[in-house]
Tab-separated table of C-alpha atoms in Angstrom:
chain	number	residue	atom	x	y	z
A	1	MET	CA	-49.459	5.784	-43.307
A	2	GLN	CA	-45.898	4.461	-43.565
A	3	ILE	CA	-44.648	8.045	-43.558
A	4	PHE	CA	-46.356	8.739	-40.219
A	5	LYS	CA	-44.840	5.557	-38.713
A	6	LYS	CA	-41.358	6.655	-39.747
A	7	ILE	CA	-41.941	10.114	-38.256
A	8	PHE	CA	-42.908	8.622	-34.882
A	9	VAL	CA	-40.199	5.918	-34.875
A	10	PHE	CA	-37.396	8.475	-35.305
A	11	PRO	CA	-38.055	10.342	-32.011
A	12	GLN	CA	-38.282	7.015	-30.162
A	13	ILE	CA	-34.784	6.154	-31.372
A	14	ILE	CA	-33.593	9.556	-30.155
A	15	TYR	CA	-35.117	8.915	-26.731
A	16	LEU	CA	-33.294	5.600	-26.518
A	17	LEU	CA	-29.994	7.091	-27.620
A	18	ILE	CA	-30.029	10.079	-25.240
A	19	PRO	CA	-29.565	8.092	-21.973
A	20	ILE	CA	-26.967	5.879	-23.642
A	21	ILE	CA	-25.029	8.967	-24.759
A	22	ILE	CA	-25.305	10.556	-21.304
A	23	ILE	CA	-24.075	7.417	-19.547
A	24	SER	CA	-21.238	7.091	-22.071
A	25	LEU	CA	-20.175	10.702	-21.515
A	26	VAL	CA	-20.218	10.249	-17.751
A	27	PHE	CA	-18.322	7.000	-18.039
A	28	THR	CA	-15.621	8.556	-20.219
A	29	ASN	CA	-14.829	10.943	-17.354
A	30	PHE	CA	-13.692	7.913	-15.394
A	31	SER	CA	-11.223	5.212	-16.260
A	32	SER	CA	-12.697	1.756	-16.584
A	33	ASN	CA	-9.906	0.695	-14.242
A	34	SER	CA	-10.936	3.099	-11.473
A	35	VAL	CA	-12.153	1.093	-8.494
A	36	GLU	CA	-13.937	1.521	-5.219
A	37	ILE	CA	-14.147	-1.086	-2.478
A	38	SER	CA	-17.696	-1.712	-1.331
A	39	SER	CA	-17.033	-4.496	1.195
A	40	ILE	CA	-14.213	-6.410	2.854
A	41	ASP	CA	-14.530	-9.815	4.529
A	42	PHE	CA	-12.035	-11.863	6.538
A	43	ILE	CA	-11.348	-15.331	5.065
A	44	GLY	CA	-8.573	-16.832	7.122
A	45	GLU	CA	-5.266	-16.672	8.973
A	46	ALA	CA	-1.970	-18.533	8.751
A	47	THR	CA	1.288	-18.275	10.662
A	48	LEU	CA	4.806	-19.401	9.926
A	49	GLN	CA	6.678	-21.566	12.398
A	50	LYS	CA	8.546	-19.496	14.996
A	51	GLY	CA	12.268	-19.362	14.340
A	52	LEU	CA	11.784	-20.988	10.937
A	53	ILE	CA	15.122	-21.584	9.189
A	54	PHE	CA	14.920	-21.657	5.396
A	55	LYS	CA	17.953	-21.862	3.097
A	56	GLU	CA	20.238	-21.101	6.071
A	57	THR	CA	18.345	-17.898	6.934
A	58	GLU	CA	15.841	-17.164	9.658
A	59	VAL	CA	12.495	-16.207	8.165
A	60	GLY	CA	11.236	-13.104	9.934
A	61	GLY	CA	10.859	-9.347	9.877
A	62	LEU	CA	8.516	-9.592	6.889
A	63	SER	CA	7.525	-5.952	6.503
A	64	GLY	CA	6.228	-5.740	2.934
A	65	ILE	CA	4.700	-8.069	0.371
A	66	THR	CA	3.897	-7.959	-3.359
A	67	TYR	CA	2.203	-10.383	-5.769
A	68	ASN	CA	3.327	-11.819	-9.111
A	69	ALA	CA	0.215	-12.817	-11.091
A	70	LYS	CA	2.230	-14.555	-13.829
A	71	ASN	CA	3.403	-17.353	-11.557
A	72	ASN	CA	0.998	-16.927	-8.616
A	73	LEU	CA	3.836	-16.214	-6.172
A	74	TYR	CA	4.412	-13.574	-3.502
A	75	TYR	CA	7.614	-11.736	-2.579
A	76	ALA	CA	8.047	-10.645	1.036
A	77	ILE	CA	10.875	-8.332	2.125
A	78	SER	CA	12.666	-8.862	5.425
A	79	ASP	CA	13.716	-5.819	7.469
A	80	ASP	CA	16.670	-7.677	8.972
A	81	ARG	CA	19.473	-5.090	9.067
A	82	GLY	CA	22.067	-7.747	8.363
A	83	GLN	CA	22.089	-9.141	11.894
A	84	LYS	CA	20.619	-12.550	11.018
A	85	ALA	CA	21.632	-12.669	7.339
A	86	ALA	CA	22.179	-10.284	4.438
A	87	ALA	CA	19.317	-8.090	3.155
A	88	ARG	CA	16.871	-10.375	1.342
A	89	PHE	CA	13.353	-11.156	0.225
A	90	TYR	CA	11.457	-14.437	0.278
A	91	THR	CA	9.283	-16.032	-2.373
A	92	LEU	CA	6.124	-17.545	-0.917
A	93	LYS	CA	3.230	-19.667	-2.085
A	94	ILE	CA	-0.126	-18.841	-0.496
A	95	ASP	CA	-2.871	-21.378	-1.091
A	96	LEU	CA	-6.417	-20.035	-1.342
A	97	SER	CA	-7.710	-22.589	-3.832
A	98	LYS	CA	-10.594	-23.367	-1.468
A	99	GLY	CA	-11.557	-19.712	-1.212
A	100	LEU	CA	-10.074	-19.313	2.270
A	101	LEU	CA	-6.672	-19.299	3.957
A	102	GLU	CA	-5.921	-22.311	6.134
A	103	LYS	CA	-3.338	-22.455	8.928
A	104	ASP	CA	-0.776	-24.316	6.817
A	105	GLY	CA	-1.454	-22.364	3.629
A	106	ILE	CA	1.936	-20.570	3.457
A	107	ILE	CA	4.975	-22.259	1.884
A	108	PRO	CA	8.423	-20.606	1.478
A	109	VAL	CA	9.789	-21.317	-2.012
A	110	SER	CA	13.083	-19.439	-2.239
A	111	VAL	CA	15.142	-16.610	-0.772
A	112	THR	CA	16.859	-13.887	-2.831
A	113	THR	CA	19.783	-11.911	-1.412
A	114	LEU	CA	19.917	-8.241	-2.386
A	115	LEU	CA	23.186	-7.143	-3.996
A	116	ASN	CA	24.444	-3.597	-4.473
A	117	GLU	CA	25.637	-2.105	-7.766
A	118	ASN	CA	28.980	-3.877	-7.296
A	119	SER	CA	27.222	-7.246	-6.863
A	120	GLN	CA	28.171	-7.287	-3.187
A	121	THR	CA	25.849	-7.877	-0.231
A	122	PHE	CA	24.929	-4.813	1.789
A	123	ARG	CA	26.941	-4.283	4.966
A	124	PRO	CA	25.252	-4.948	8.333
A	125	GLY	CA	23.367	-1.846	9.450
A	126	GLU	CA	23.460	-0.298	5.964
A	127	THR	CA	19.825	-1.146	5.168
A	128	ASP	CA	16.446	-1.326	6.847
A	129	THR	CA	14.421	-2.758	3.977
A	130	GLU	CA	10.704	-2.325	4.634
A	131	GLY	CA	8.741	-2.008	1.366
A	132	ILE	CA	8.647	-4.031	-1.849
A	133	ALA	CA	6.741	-3.579	-5.118
A	134	LEU	CA	6.847	-5.658	-8.311
A	135	THR	CA	7.228	-4.058	-11.750
A	136	ASN	CA	6.275	-5.461	-15.165
A	137	LYS	CA	9.957	-5.819	-16.074
A	138	ALA	CA	10.924	-8.754	-13.824
A	139	THR	CA	12.264	-6.359	-11.197
A	140	VAL	CA	11.227	-5.197	-7.751
A	141	PHE	CA	11.613	-1.841	-6.079
A	142	VAL	CA	12.664	-1.977	-2.432
A	143	SER	CA	12.556	0.860	0.094
A	144	SER	CA	14.906	1.232	3.050
A	145	GLU	CA	14.314	3.476	6.054
A	146	GLY	CA	18.006	4.095	6.535
A	147	ASP	CA	19.139	5.155	10.005
A	148	ALA	CA	18.601	8.788	10.907
A	149	ALA	CA	20.640	8.454	14.103
A	150	LYS	CA	23.670	7.352	12.081
A	151	LEU	CA	22.905	9.709	9.145
A	152	ILE	CA	22.321	6.744	6.828
A	153	ASN	CA	19.950	7.963	4.127
A	154	PRO	CA	16.788	6.122	3.196
A	155	PHE	CA	16.694	4.704	-0.309
A	156	ILE	CA	14.412	3.339	-3.016
A	157	LYS	CA	16.266	0.938	-5.310
A	158	GLU	CA	15.309	-1.352	-8.156
A	159	PHE	CA	16.614	-4.931	-8.110
A	160	SER	CA	16.568	-7.833	-10.527
A	161	LEU	CA	13.921	-10.344	-9.519
A	162	SER	CA	16.102	-13.303	-10.500
A	163	SER	CA	19.592	-12.270	-9.359
A	164	GLY	CA	18.765	-9.703	-6.657
A	165	ARG	CA	21.312	-7.293	-8.135
A	166	GLU	CA	20.738	-3.543	-7.926
A	167	ILE	CA	19.677	-1.974	-11.222
A	168	ALA	CA	18.765	1.618	-10.391
A	169	THR	CA	18.414	4.072	-7.495
A	170	LEU	CA	15.722	6.735	-7.279
A	171	SER	CA	16.736	10.175	-6.074
A	172	ILE	CA	15.334	11.224	-2.699
A	173	PRO	CA	14.370	14.920	-2.279
A	174	ASN	CA	16.657	16.690	0.164
A	175	LYS	CA	13.853	17.499	2.621
A	176	PHE	CA	13.626	13.792	3.492
A	177	LEU	CA	17.334	13.303	4.232
A	178	PRO	CA	18.594	13.467	7.842
A	179	ASP	CA	21.301	15.943	8.822
A	180	LYS	CA	23.615	16.556	11.761
A	181	SER	CA	21.483	19.382	13.149
A	182	ASN	CA	18.522	17.028	13.626
A	183	GLN	CA	16.277	19.826	12.375
A	184	LYS	CA	14.992	18.173	9.224
A	185	GLY	CA	14.439	14.887	7.472
A	186	ILE	CA	13.104	11.505	8.473
A	187	ARG	CA	12.776	10.328	12.035
A	188	ASN	CA	14.591	7.157	12.975
A	189	ASN	CA	12.587	4.040	12.084
A	190	LEU	CA	9.665	6.209	10.848
A	191	ALA	CA	10.608	6.684	7.203
A	192	PHE	CA	9.835	4.823	3.967
A	193	GLU	CA	7.998	1.676	5.069
A	194	SER	CA	5.459	1.752	2.242
A	195	LEU	CA	5.906	1.128	-1.473
A	196	ALA	CA	3.273	0.876	-4.229
A	197	ILE	CA	3.246	0.865	-8.037
A	198	THR	CA	0.184	1.731	-10.118
A	199	PRO	CA	-1.233	-1.025	-12.367
A	200	ASP	CA	0.003	0.782	-15.500
A	201	ASN	CA	3.539	0.827	-14.024
A	202	LYS	CA	3.859	4.573	-14.656
A	203	HIS	CA	4.023	5.764	-11.051
A	204	LEU	CA	5.555	4.602	-7.800
A	205	PHE	CA	4.478	5.838	-4.367
A	206	THR	CA	6.061	5.718	-0.961
A	207	ALA	CA	5.282	7.546	2.270
A	208	THR	CA	6.882	8.457	5.544
A	209	GLU	CA	5.530	6.445	8.448
A	210	ASN	CA	5.357	9.637	10.539
A	211	ALA	CA	5.964	13.342	9.987
A	212	LEU	CA	9.338	14.660	8.894
A	213	ILE	CA	11.041	16.544	11.724
A	214	GLN	CA	10.267	19.900	10.059
A	215	ASP	CA	6.636	18.921	9.388
A	216	GLY	CA	5.332	18.201	12.872
A	217	VAL	CA	5.341	15.827	15.792
A	218	ALA	CA	5.611	12.070	15.703
A	219	ALA	CA	2.469	10.157	16.633
A	220	LYS	CA	1.665	10.101	20.347
A	221	PRO	CA	-1.255	8.769	22.379
A	222	ASN	CA	-4.372	10.555	21.085
A	223	ILE	CA	-2.293	12.502	18.531
A	224	GLY	CA	-1.848	11.576	14.854
A	225	SER	CA	1.055	12.546	12.618
A	226	SER	CA	1.429	14.449	9.315
A	227	CYS	CA	2.989	12.015	6.835
A	228	ARG	CA	4.071	12.776	3.281
A	229	ILE	CA	3.158	10.585	0.324
A	230	LEU	CA	5.894	10.864	-2.318
A	231	GLN	CA	5.017	10.187	-5.984
A	232	TYR	CA	7.601	9.145	-8.576
A	233	ASN	CA	7.299	9.122	-12.357
A	234	LEU	CA	8.715	5.753	-13.401
A	235	LEU	CA	9.164	6.867	-17.005
A	236	ASN	CA	11.986	9.230	-15.977
A	237	LYS	CA	12.414	7.822	-12.435
A	238	GLN	CA	12.121	11.268	-10.869
A	239	PRO	CA	10.051	12.459	-7.888
A	240	GLU	CA	7.242	14.754	-9.019
A	241	LYS	CA	4.555	15.262	-6.363
A	242	GLU	CA	3.950	15.021	-2.621
A	243	PHE	CA	0.734	14.841	-0.623
A	244	LEU	CA	-0.232	15.280	3.017
A	245	TYR	CA	-1.554	12.171	4.780
A	246	GLN	CA	-2.844	12.529	8.344
A	247	THR	CA	-2.735	9.382	10.466
A	248	GLU	CA	-5.522	8.740	12.930
A	249	SER	CA	-5.128	9.478	16.615
A	250	VAL	CA	-5.129	6.309	18.688
A	251	THR	CA	-6.056	5.973	22.354
A	252	PRO	CA	-3.933	3.437	24.270
A	253	PHE	CA	-5.729	0.835	26.360
A	254	LEU	CA	-4.161	-0.351	29.619
A	255	ASN	CA	-0.713	0.799	28.518
A	256	LEU	CA	1.126	-0.461	31.589
A	257	ILE	CA	4.547	-0.596	29.901
A	258	GLY	CA	4.364	2.973	28.590
A	259	LYS	CA	5.418	2.114	25.027
A	260	PHE	CA	3.476	3.542	22.101
A	261	ALA	CA	4.028	3.602	18.347
A	262	SER	CA	1.668	4.489	15.530
A	263	GLY	CA	1.977	5.264	11.840
A	264	LEU	CA	1.552	4.432	8.163
A	265	PRO	CA	3.483	1.252	7.270
A	266	ASP	CA	2.092	0.517	3.800
A	267	LEU	CA	0.130	1.695	0.758
A	268	LEU	CA	-1.424	-0.272	-2.102
A	269	ALA	CA	-2.357	1.316	-5.441
A	270	LEU	CA	-5.841	0.215	-6.506
A	271	ASP	CA	-5.855	1.927	-9.910
A	272	ASN	CA	-4.106	4.572	-12.011
A	273	GLN	CA	-6.284	7.463	-10.780
A	274	GLY	CA	-4.849	7.948	-7.290
A	275	HIS	CA	-6.929	5.509	-5.259
A	276	PHE	CA	-5.165	3.418	-2.618
A	277	LEU	CA	-5.575	1.140	0.314
A	278	SER	CA	-3.627	2.373	3.314
A	279	LEU	CA	-2.632	0.403	6.373
A	280	GLU	CA	-2.287	2.142	9.733
A	281	ARG	CA	-0.709	0.219	12.585
A	282	SER	CA	-0.368	1.127	16.258
A	283	PHE	CA	1.167	-0.579	19.264
A	284	THR	CA	-0.949	0.518	22.182
A	285	GLY	CA	0.654	-1.251	25.130
A	286	LEU	CA	-1.897	-4.059	25.048
A	287	GLY	CA	-1.718	-5.494	21.565
A	288	PHE	CA	-1.944	-3.873	18.145
A	289	ALA	CA	-4.522	-1.617	16.530
A	290	ILE	CA	-4.713	-2.166	12.759
A	291	SER	CA	-6.961	-0.243	10.360
A	292	LEU	CA	-7.534	-0.307	6.607
A	293	PHE	CA	-8.547	2.874	4.766
A	294	GLN	CA	-9.529	3.687	1.211
A	295	VAL	CA	-7.526	6.742	0.136
A	296	SER	CA	-7.973	9.200	-2.717
A	297	LEU	CA	-5.505	11.803	-3.979
A	298	GLU	CA	-8.342	13.602	-5.764
A	299	LYS	CA	-8.342	17.327	-4.842
A	300	ALA	CA	-5.391	16.838	-2.454
A	301	ASP	CA	-2.797	19.618	-2.657
A	302	ASP	CA	0.650	18.948	-4.096
A	303	ILE	CA	3.119	20.009	-1.383
A	304	HIS	CA	6.411	19.060	-3.028
A	305	ASN	CA	7.494	22.745	-3.097
A	306	ILE	CA	6.943	23.111	0.661
A	307	ASP	CA	10.070	22.127	2.567
A	308	SER	CA	8.554	22.560	6.039
A	309	LEU	CA	4.905	22.393	7.029
A	310	LEU	CA	5.709	24.032	10.366
A	311	ALA	CA	7.092	27.071	8.551
A	312	ILE	CA	3.700	27.838	7.028
A	313	ASP	CA	0.059	27.849	8.041
A	314	PHE	CA	-0.706	24.426	6.644
A	315	LYS	CA	-4.275	24.290	7.989
A	316	ASN	CA	-5.423	25.319	4.513
A	317	ILE	CA	-3.581	22.457	2.810
A	318	LYS	CA	-5.987	19.799	1.563
A	319	PRO	CA	-4.774	16.359	2.653
A	320	VAL	CA	-5.669	13.124	0.913
A	321	LYS	CA	-9.179	11.851	1.529
A	322	LYS	CA	-9.573	8.798	3.733
A	323	LYS	CA	-12.450	6.424	4.417
A	324	LEU	CA	-12.234	3.732	7.073
A	325	LEU	CA	-12.915	0.305	5.589
A	326	LEU	CA	-12.122	-1.952	8.512
A	327	ASP	CA	-10.851	-1.793	12.089
A	328	LEU	CA	-9.219	-5.202	12.444
A	329	ARG	CA	-9.714	-5.146	16.208
A	330	LYS	CA	-13.320	-6.073	15.456
A	331	LEU	CA	-12.184	-9.429	14.075
A	332	ASP	CA	-11.969	-12.497	16.282
A	333	VAL	CA	-8.210	-12.640	15.711
A	334	LEU	CA	-5.215	-11.950	17.946
A	335	LEU	CA	-3.415	-9.333	15.856
A	336	ASP	CA	0.336	-9.113	15.479
A	337	ASN	CA	2.529	-6.361	14.015
A	338	ILE	CA	0.840	-6.090	10.580
A	339	GLU	CA	3.005	-3.992	8.250
A	340	GLY	CA	2.460	-5.112	4.644
A	341	LEU	CA	-0.397	-5.661	2.205
A	342	THR	CA	-0.937	-6.699	-1.392
A	343	LEU	CA	-3.697	-7.754	-3.741
A	344	GLY	CA	-3.629	-11.367	-4.855
A	345	PRO	CA	-5.585	-13.190	-7.574
A	346	LYS	CA	-9.337	-13.404	-7.967
A	347	LEU	CA	-10.860	-15.957	-5.613
A	348	PRO	CA	-13.024	-18.871	-6.825
A	349	ASN	CA	-16.132	-16.736	-6.140
A	350	GLY	CA	-14.797	-13.966	-8.391
A	351	GLN	CA	-13.947	-11.521	-5.617
A	352	GLN	CA	-10.528	-9.913	-5.150
A	353	LEU	CA	-8.025	-11.335	-2.653
A	354	LEU	CA	-6.190	-9.068	-0.191
A	355	ILE	CA	-3.214	-10.357	1.839
A	356	LEU	CA	-1.766	-8.731	4.980
A	357	ILE	CA	1.513	-9.796	6.602
A	358	SER	CA	3.176	-9.092	9.963
A	359	ASP	CA	6.726	-8.263	10.994
A	360	ASN	CA	7.578	-10.461	13.979
A	361	ASN	CA	10.683	-8.376	14.796
A	362	PHE	CA	12.531	-11.695	15.228
A	363	ASN	CA	10.882	-11.755	18.633
A	364	SER	CA	9.954	-15.109	20.174
A	365	LEU	CA	6.800	-13.532	21.626
A	366	GLN	CA	5.543	-12.507	18.178
A	367	ARG	CA	4.447	-14.335	15.028
A	368	THR	CA	4.774	-14.033	11.275
A	369	GLN	CA	1.037	-13.724	10.665
A	370	ILE	CA	-0.729	-13.697	7.298
A	371	LEU	CA	-4.352	-12.555	7.072
A	372	ALA	CA	-6.580	-13.001	4.019
A	373	PHE	CA	-9.607	-10.952	2.989
A	374	GLN	CA	-11.953	-10.835	0.023
A	375	LEU	CA	-12.744	-7.440	-1.451
A	376	LYS	CA	-15.824	-6.532	-3.400
A	377	VAL	CA	-14.730	-3.961	-5.967
A	378	GLU	CA	-16.972	-1.861	-8.208
A	379	ASN	CA	-16.023	0.273	-11.204
A	380	PRO	CA	-17.576	3.704	-11.861
A	381	LEU	CA	-20.103	2.508	-14.445
A	382	ILE	CA	-21.558	-0.070	-12.064
A	383	ARG	CA	-21.736	2.532	-9.289
A	384	LEU	CA	-23.484	4.944	-11.665
A	385	LEU	CA	-26.034	2.323	-12.724
A	386	ARG	CA	-26.763	1.473	-9.088
A	387	ARG	CA	-27.471	5.130	-8.357
A	388	VAL	CA	-29.698	5.571	-11.412
A	389	LEU	CA	-31.354	2.161	-11.096
A	390	PRO	CA	-31.582	1.178	-7.393
A	391	ASN	CA	-32.732	-2.338	-8.280
A	392	PHE	CA	-29.888	-2.916	-10.743
A	393	LYS	CA	-28.069	-6.214	-10.204
A	394	LEU	CA	-25.045	-7.633	-11.984
């Protein structure tokens, strides 16, 4: 009798092991760090005092932001071209201990002046610093748009977090550099606004805010633009891939002044597998249109060997995939010129904090605005279990 029990117990063990093995095999095709955002909720707004003077500098033009988890501080880059003070970034405290952002929840802590390789400040007009990303080596990378009209090249440089001194410069592929003929390269003020580093610190990404001259038109009312995402290998600090990113077309509303601008001002790496948050910002004549997208490089074509999209039939090129997460115009908030975003710490409820920041252009009619959101993030195994077991709860 015991023999028969053993015979029947063995297959039951097999039946239990088979689904476990299948799930394990599926899970190993994903990284446990791969994430997908399932929801995003607004949890507060704060603004800095207009014309705020801190450490003998005017706080403004905050175009990019990054988070340091070790000391719970944020670094925000100013795009001041040396007119108010030398190129610099600010260290900020953002208080979300109550699970929401209150009006007075932003406190400037310090200001760091950027120094070139000779330990000198950058000359006025030499930089247009727009993006900032923290490494795991107590340094930050900073991107500058340059000035296409004056043939000042864009740059991506690494600086010491403590001293602000330049440590390294990444090479920029020639196709991005402006030239006298005005037939190629970045457009003025539409270059490298974004900067993102993957959690494993192996790759850095930036993107043009609009199309290169040889790639297509700049964004216009009801017409998007063909941006390039540029991927760097931080192990050898060399560019290695490029991807096509199409911005959304935006319809102006009551554009009585006739001004319009639209593009891609920032990216945020969510994992090491090519998933990002992207921020698209438009000035439509009557306020700002701001949208957040989840982006995937999966199956997108590498276009780094293509110098000009207009020189080929690029309709067959697969761009990055995009999914709209949130149109901020649906919030009950008067939006300003949002240009930067970063993840913060986990909130008291366990959800992930997202911070957005605006560039006030040192304009008395605008504000330095900080918006806070909580993200619900799921990893692939949880998503798989929800599909297999609809009633699964964690």
